Tab-separated table of C-alpha atoms in Angstrom:
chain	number	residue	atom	x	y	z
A	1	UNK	CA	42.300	-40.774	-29.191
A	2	UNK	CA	42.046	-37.041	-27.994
A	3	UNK	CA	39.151	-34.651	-27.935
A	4	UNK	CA	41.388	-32.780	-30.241
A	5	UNK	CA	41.713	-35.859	-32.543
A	6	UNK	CA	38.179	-36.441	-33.557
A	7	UNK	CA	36.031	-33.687	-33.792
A	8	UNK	CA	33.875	-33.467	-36.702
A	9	UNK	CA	30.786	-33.163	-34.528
A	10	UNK	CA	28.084	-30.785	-35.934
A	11	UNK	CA	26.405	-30.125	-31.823
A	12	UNK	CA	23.405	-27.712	-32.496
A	13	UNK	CA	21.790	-26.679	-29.174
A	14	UNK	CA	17.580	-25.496	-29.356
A	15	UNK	CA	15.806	-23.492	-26.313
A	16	UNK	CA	14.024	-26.523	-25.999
A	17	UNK	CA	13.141	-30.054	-26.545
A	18	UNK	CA	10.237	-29.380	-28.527
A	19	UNK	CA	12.109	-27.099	-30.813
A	20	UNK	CA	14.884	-29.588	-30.698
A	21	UNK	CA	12.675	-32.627	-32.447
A	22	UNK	CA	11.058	-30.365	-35.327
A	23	UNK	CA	14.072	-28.936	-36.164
A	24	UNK	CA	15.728	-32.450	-35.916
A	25	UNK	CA	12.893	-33.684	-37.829
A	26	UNK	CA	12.738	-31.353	-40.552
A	27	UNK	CA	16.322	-32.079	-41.073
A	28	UNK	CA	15.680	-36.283	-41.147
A	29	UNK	CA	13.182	-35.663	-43.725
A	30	UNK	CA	15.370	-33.600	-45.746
A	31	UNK	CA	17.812	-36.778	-45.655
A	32	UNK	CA	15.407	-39.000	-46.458
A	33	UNK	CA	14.126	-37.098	-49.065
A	34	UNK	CA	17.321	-36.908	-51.101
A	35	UNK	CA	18.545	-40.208	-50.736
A	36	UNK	CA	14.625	-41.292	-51.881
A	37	UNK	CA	15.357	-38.656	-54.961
A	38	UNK	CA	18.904	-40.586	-55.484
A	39	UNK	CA	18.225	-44.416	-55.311
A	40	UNK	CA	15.218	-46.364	-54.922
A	41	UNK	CA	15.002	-47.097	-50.991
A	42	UNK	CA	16.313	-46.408	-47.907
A	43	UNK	CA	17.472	-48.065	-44.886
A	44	UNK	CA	16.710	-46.259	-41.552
A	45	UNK	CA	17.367	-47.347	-37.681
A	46	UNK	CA	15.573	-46.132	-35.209
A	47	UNK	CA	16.444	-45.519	-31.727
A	48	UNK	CA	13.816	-46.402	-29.227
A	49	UNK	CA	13.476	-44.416	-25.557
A	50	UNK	CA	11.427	-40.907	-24.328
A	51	UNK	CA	14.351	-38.585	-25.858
A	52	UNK	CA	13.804	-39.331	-29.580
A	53	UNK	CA	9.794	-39.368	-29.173
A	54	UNK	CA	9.681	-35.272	-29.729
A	55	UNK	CA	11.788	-36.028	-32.815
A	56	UNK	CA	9.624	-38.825	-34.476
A	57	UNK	CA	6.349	-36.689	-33.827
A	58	UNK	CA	7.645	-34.331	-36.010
A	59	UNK	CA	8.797	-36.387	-38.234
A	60	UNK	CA	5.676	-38.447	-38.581
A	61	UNK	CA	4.202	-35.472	-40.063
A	62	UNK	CA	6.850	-34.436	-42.557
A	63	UNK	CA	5.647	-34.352	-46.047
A	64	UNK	CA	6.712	-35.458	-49.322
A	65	UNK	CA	8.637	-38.443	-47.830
A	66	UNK	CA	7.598	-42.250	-50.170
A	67	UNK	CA	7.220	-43.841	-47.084
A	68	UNK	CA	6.531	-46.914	-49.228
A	69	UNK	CA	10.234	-46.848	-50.260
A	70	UNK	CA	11.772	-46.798	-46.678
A	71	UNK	CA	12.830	-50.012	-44.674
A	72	UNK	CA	12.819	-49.534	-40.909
A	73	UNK	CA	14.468	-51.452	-38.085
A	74	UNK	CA	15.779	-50.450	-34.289
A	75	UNK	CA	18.495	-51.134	-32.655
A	76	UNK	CA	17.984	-52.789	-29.132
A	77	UNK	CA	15.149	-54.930	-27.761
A	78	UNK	CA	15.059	-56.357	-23.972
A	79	UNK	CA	15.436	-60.068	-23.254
A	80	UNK	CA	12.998	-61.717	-20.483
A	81	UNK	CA	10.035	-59.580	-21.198
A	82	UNK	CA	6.882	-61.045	-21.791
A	83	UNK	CA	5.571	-60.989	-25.566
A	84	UNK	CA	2.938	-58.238	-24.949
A	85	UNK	CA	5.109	-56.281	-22.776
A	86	UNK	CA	4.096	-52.542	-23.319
A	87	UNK	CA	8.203	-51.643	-22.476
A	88	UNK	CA	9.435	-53.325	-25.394
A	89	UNK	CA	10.859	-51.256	-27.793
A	90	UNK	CA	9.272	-53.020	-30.578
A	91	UNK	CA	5.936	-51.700	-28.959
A	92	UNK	CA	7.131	-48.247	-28.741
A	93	UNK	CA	8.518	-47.739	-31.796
A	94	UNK	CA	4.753	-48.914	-33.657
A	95	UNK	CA	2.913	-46.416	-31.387
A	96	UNK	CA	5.375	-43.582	-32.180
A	97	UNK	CA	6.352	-43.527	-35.936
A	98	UNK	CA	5.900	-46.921	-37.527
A	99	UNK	CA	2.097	-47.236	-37.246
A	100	UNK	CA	2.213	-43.425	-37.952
A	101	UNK	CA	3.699	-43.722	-41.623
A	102	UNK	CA	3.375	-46.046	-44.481
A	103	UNK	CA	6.283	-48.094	-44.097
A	104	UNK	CA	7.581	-50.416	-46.946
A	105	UNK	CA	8.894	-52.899	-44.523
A	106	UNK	CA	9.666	-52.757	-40.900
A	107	UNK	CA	12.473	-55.250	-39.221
A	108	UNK	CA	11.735	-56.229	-35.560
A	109	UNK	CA	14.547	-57.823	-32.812
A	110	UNK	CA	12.975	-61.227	-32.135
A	111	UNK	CA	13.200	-61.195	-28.392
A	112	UNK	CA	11.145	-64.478	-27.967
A	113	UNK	CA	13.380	-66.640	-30.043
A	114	UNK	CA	16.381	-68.269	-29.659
A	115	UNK	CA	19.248	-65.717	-28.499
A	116	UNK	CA	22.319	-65.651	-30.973
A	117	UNK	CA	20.224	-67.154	-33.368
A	118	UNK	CA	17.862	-64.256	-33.047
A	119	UNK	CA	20.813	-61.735	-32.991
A	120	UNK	CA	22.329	-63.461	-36.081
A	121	UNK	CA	19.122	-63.029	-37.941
A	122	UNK	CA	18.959	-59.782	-37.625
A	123	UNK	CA	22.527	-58.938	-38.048
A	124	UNK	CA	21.861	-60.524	-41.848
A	125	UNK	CA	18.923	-58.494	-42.317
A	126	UNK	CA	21.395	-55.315	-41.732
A	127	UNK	CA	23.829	-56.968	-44.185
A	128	UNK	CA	21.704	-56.504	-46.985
A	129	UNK	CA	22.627	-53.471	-48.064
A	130	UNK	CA	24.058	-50.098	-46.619
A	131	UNK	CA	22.279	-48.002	-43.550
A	132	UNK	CA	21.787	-44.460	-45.204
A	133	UNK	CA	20.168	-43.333	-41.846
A	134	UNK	CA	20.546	-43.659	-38.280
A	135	UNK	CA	18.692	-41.980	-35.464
A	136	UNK	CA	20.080	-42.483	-31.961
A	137	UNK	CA	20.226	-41.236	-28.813
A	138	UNK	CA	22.744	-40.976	-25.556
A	139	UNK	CA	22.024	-42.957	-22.726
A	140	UNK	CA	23.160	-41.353	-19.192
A	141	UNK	CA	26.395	-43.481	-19.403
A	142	UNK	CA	27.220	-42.777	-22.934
A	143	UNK	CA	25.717	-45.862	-24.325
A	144	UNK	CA	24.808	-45.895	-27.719
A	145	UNK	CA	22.083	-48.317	-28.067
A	146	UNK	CA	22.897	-50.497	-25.700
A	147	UNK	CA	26.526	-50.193	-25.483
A	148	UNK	CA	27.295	-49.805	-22.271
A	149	UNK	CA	31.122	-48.895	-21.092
A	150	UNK	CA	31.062	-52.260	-20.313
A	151	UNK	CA	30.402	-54.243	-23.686
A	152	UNK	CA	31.033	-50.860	-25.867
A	153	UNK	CA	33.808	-52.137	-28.312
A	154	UNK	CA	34.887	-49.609	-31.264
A	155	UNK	CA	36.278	-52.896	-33.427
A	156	UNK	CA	33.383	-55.236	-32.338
A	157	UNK	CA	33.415	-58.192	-35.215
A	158	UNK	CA	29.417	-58.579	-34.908
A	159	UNK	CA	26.898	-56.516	-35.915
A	160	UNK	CA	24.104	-57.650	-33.182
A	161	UNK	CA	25.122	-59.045	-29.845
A	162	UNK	CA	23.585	-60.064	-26.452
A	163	UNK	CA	24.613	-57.671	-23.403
A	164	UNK	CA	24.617	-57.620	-20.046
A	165	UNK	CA	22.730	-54.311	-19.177
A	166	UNK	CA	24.610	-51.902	-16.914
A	167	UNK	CA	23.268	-50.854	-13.614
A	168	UNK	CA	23.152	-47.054	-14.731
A	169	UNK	CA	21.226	-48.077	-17.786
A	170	UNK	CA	18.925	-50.322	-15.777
A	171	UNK	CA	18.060	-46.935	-13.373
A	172	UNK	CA	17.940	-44.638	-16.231
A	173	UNK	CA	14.600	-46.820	-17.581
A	174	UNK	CA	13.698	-46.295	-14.697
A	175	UNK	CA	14.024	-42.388	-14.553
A	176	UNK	CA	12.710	-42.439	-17.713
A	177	UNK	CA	9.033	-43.813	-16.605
A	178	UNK	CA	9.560	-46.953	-18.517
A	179	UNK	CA	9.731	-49.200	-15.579
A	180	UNK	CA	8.641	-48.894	-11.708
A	181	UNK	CA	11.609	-49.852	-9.971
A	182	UNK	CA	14.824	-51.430	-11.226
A	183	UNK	CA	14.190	-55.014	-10.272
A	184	UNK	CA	11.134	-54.456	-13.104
A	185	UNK	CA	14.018	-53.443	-15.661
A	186	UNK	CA	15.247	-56.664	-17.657
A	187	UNK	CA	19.005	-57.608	-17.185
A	188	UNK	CA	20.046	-58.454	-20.820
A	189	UNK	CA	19.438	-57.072	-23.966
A	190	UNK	CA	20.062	-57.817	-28.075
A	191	UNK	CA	21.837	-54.727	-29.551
A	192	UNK	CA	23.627	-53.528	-32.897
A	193	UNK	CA	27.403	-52.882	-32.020
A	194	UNK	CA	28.781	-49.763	-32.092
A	195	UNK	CA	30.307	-50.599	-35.593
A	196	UNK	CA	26.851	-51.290	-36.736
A	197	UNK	CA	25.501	-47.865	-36.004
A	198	UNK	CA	28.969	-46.007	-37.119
A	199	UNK	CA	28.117	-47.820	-40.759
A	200	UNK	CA	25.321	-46.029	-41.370
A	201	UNK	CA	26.003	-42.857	-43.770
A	202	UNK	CA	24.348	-40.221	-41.594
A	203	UNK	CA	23.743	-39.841	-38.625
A	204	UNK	CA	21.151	-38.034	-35.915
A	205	UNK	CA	21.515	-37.789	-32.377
A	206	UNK	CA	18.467	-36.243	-30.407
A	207	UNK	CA	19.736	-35.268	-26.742
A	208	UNK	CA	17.175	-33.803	-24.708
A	209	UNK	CA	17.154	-33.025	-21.006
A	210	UNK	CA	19.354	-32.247	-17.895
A	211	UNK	CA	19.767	-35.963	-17.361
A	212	UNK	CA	21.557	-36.065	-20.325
A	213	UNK	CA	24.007	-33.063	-19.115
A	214	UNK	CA	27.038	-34.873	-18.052
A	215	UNK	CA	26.659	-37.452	-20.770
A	216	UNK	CA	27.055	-34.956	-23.757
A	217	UNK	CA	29.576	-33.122	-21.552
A	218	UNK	CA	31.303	-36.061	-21.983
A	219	UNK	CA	30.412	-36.980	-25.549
A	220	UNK	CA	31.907	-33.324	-26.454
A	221	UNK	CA	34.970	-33.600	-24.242
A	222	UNK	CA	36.271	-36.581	-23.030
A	223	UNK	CA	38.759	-38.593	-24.659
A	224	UNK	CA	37.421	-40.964	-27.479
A	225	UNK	CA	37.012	-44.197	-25.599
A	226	UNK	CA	34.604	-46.932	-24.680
A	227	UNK	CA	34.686	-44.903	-21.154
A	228	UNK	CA	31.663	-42.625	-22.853
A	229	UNK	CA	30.707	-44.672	-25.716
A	230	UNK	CA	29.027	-41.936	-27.379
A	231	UNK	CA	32.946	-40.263	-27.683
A	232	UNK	CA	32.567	-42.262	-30.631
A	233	UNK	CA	30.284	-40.170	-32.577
A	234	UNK	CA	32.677	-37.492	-32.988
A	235	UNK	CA	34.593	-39.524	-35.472
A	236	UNK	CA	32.058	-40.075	-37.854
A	237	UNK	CA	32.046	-37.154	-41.109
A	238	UNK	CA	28.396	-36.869	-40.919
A	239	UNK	CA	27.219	-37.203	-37.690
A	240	UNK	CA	24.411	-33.899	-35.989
A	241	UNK	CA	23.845	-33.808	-32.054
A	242	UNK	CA	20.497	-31.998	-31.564
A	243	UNK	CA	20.390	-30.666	-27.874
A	244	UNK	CA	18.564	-28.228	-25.825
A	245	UNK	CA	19.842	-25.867	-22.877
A	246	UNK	CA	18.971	-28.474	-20.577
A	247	UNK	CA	21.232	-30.922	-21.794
A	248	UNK	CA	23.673	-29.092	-22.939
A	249	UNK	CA	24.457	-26.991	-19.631
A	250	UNK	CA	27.429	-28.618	-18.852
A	251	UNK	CA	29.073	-29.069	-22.050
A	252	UNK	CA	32.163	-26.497	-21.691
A	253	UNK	CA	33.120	-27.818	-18.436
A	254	UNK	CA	36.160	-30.038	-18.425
């Protein structure tokens, strides 16, 4: 598929990152608002990394959201870390929005049990009903979540899988402050599928920073392929990329 194919990418681009996450906030909570004012719950995944944590401040302090009413999960959790790891995504997500809001229910990975068991656990917790949000990122290879170019499939049959972690994802935790040197960064990882996130009925994409340049260069105009997973994005009819300056320098370059 062609750049000129797919585009029904809504890219807005903020001075900074800071502006970036309240206005990317403000918009969440609007979402969340009217599907609250529509049905009874709502299903929300949360991406977990440094990029999104502007976003989910802001959010946090949004008001007139029934918290109460809104199911949470994420969508990637490392493999081989210890239980009480402070790098686990499960950890970072509590201190940044879950302990932060009143939370009907909140879905975790299970990283300690058994893998494919584990991953088809949660896969049937997804199954329940319909995503009506998703909030993601871009990782420095395209990944969304954690598919990497090198698992990323567009038709991918499951819902949760186990992956090898690529060596640019491994350095970008790295880069990131997550993890002292790449040897520290686990190898494998469970993940939703790229079909998993592209379910969900709206979609936000916070893309801060000039690591990010050549990554939403790519997202904007590269072919649609598992090259730059994030390509994908562009083919979805409700999906907002929130970027500042930073990231975004690159993105009319070829």
């Amino acid at each position: 598929m062609t750049a000129d194919d797919a585009d029904q990418l809504d890219l807005r681009i903020f001075p900074d990152r800071e502006q970036l996450g309240v206005a990317a906030a403000a918009d969440i909570a609007d979402e969340l608002r009217a599907v609250l004012q529509a049905q009874r719950a709502a299903r929300v995944i949360f991406a977990s990394a440094p990029s999104q944590s502007e976003t989910l401040a802001a959010l946090a302090q949004e008001p007139g959201i029934d918290w109460s009413k809104v199911t949470a999960f994420h969508m990637d959790e490392y493999l081989g870390l210890p239980a009480d790891a402070p790098q686990k995504f499960a950890t970072w997500l509590r201190t940044t929005i879950f302990d932060r809001v009143p939370l009907g229910a909140v879905h975790y990975i299970d990283a300690e049990g058994l893998e494919q068991e584990s991953a088809d656990a949660y896969a049937a917790l997804l199954e329940e009903a319909p995503i009506d949000i998703v909030c993601l990122g871009i990782g420095v290879n395209g990944h969304i979540a954690f598919n990497d170019p090198p698992v990323a499939d567009f038709n991918d049959p499951a819902l949760v899988k186990i992956v090898d972690l690529d060596e640019k994802s491994r350095v970008q935790q790295v880069q990131d402050g997550l993890f002292a040197t790449v040897d520290d960064v686990p190898e494998r990882a469970i993940t939703l599928t790229v079909p998993m996130l592209m379910s969900g009925k709206r979609l936000f994409c916070m893309v801060p920073g000039e690591l990010k340049a050549e990554a939403l260069r790519a997202t904007v105009n590269e072919w649609v392929s598992t090259n730059w997973p994030s390509t994908i994005l562009r083919t979805h009819p409700r999906c907002t990329v929130y970027a500042d300056t930073d990231a975004a320098s690159l993105i009319n370059q070829s």
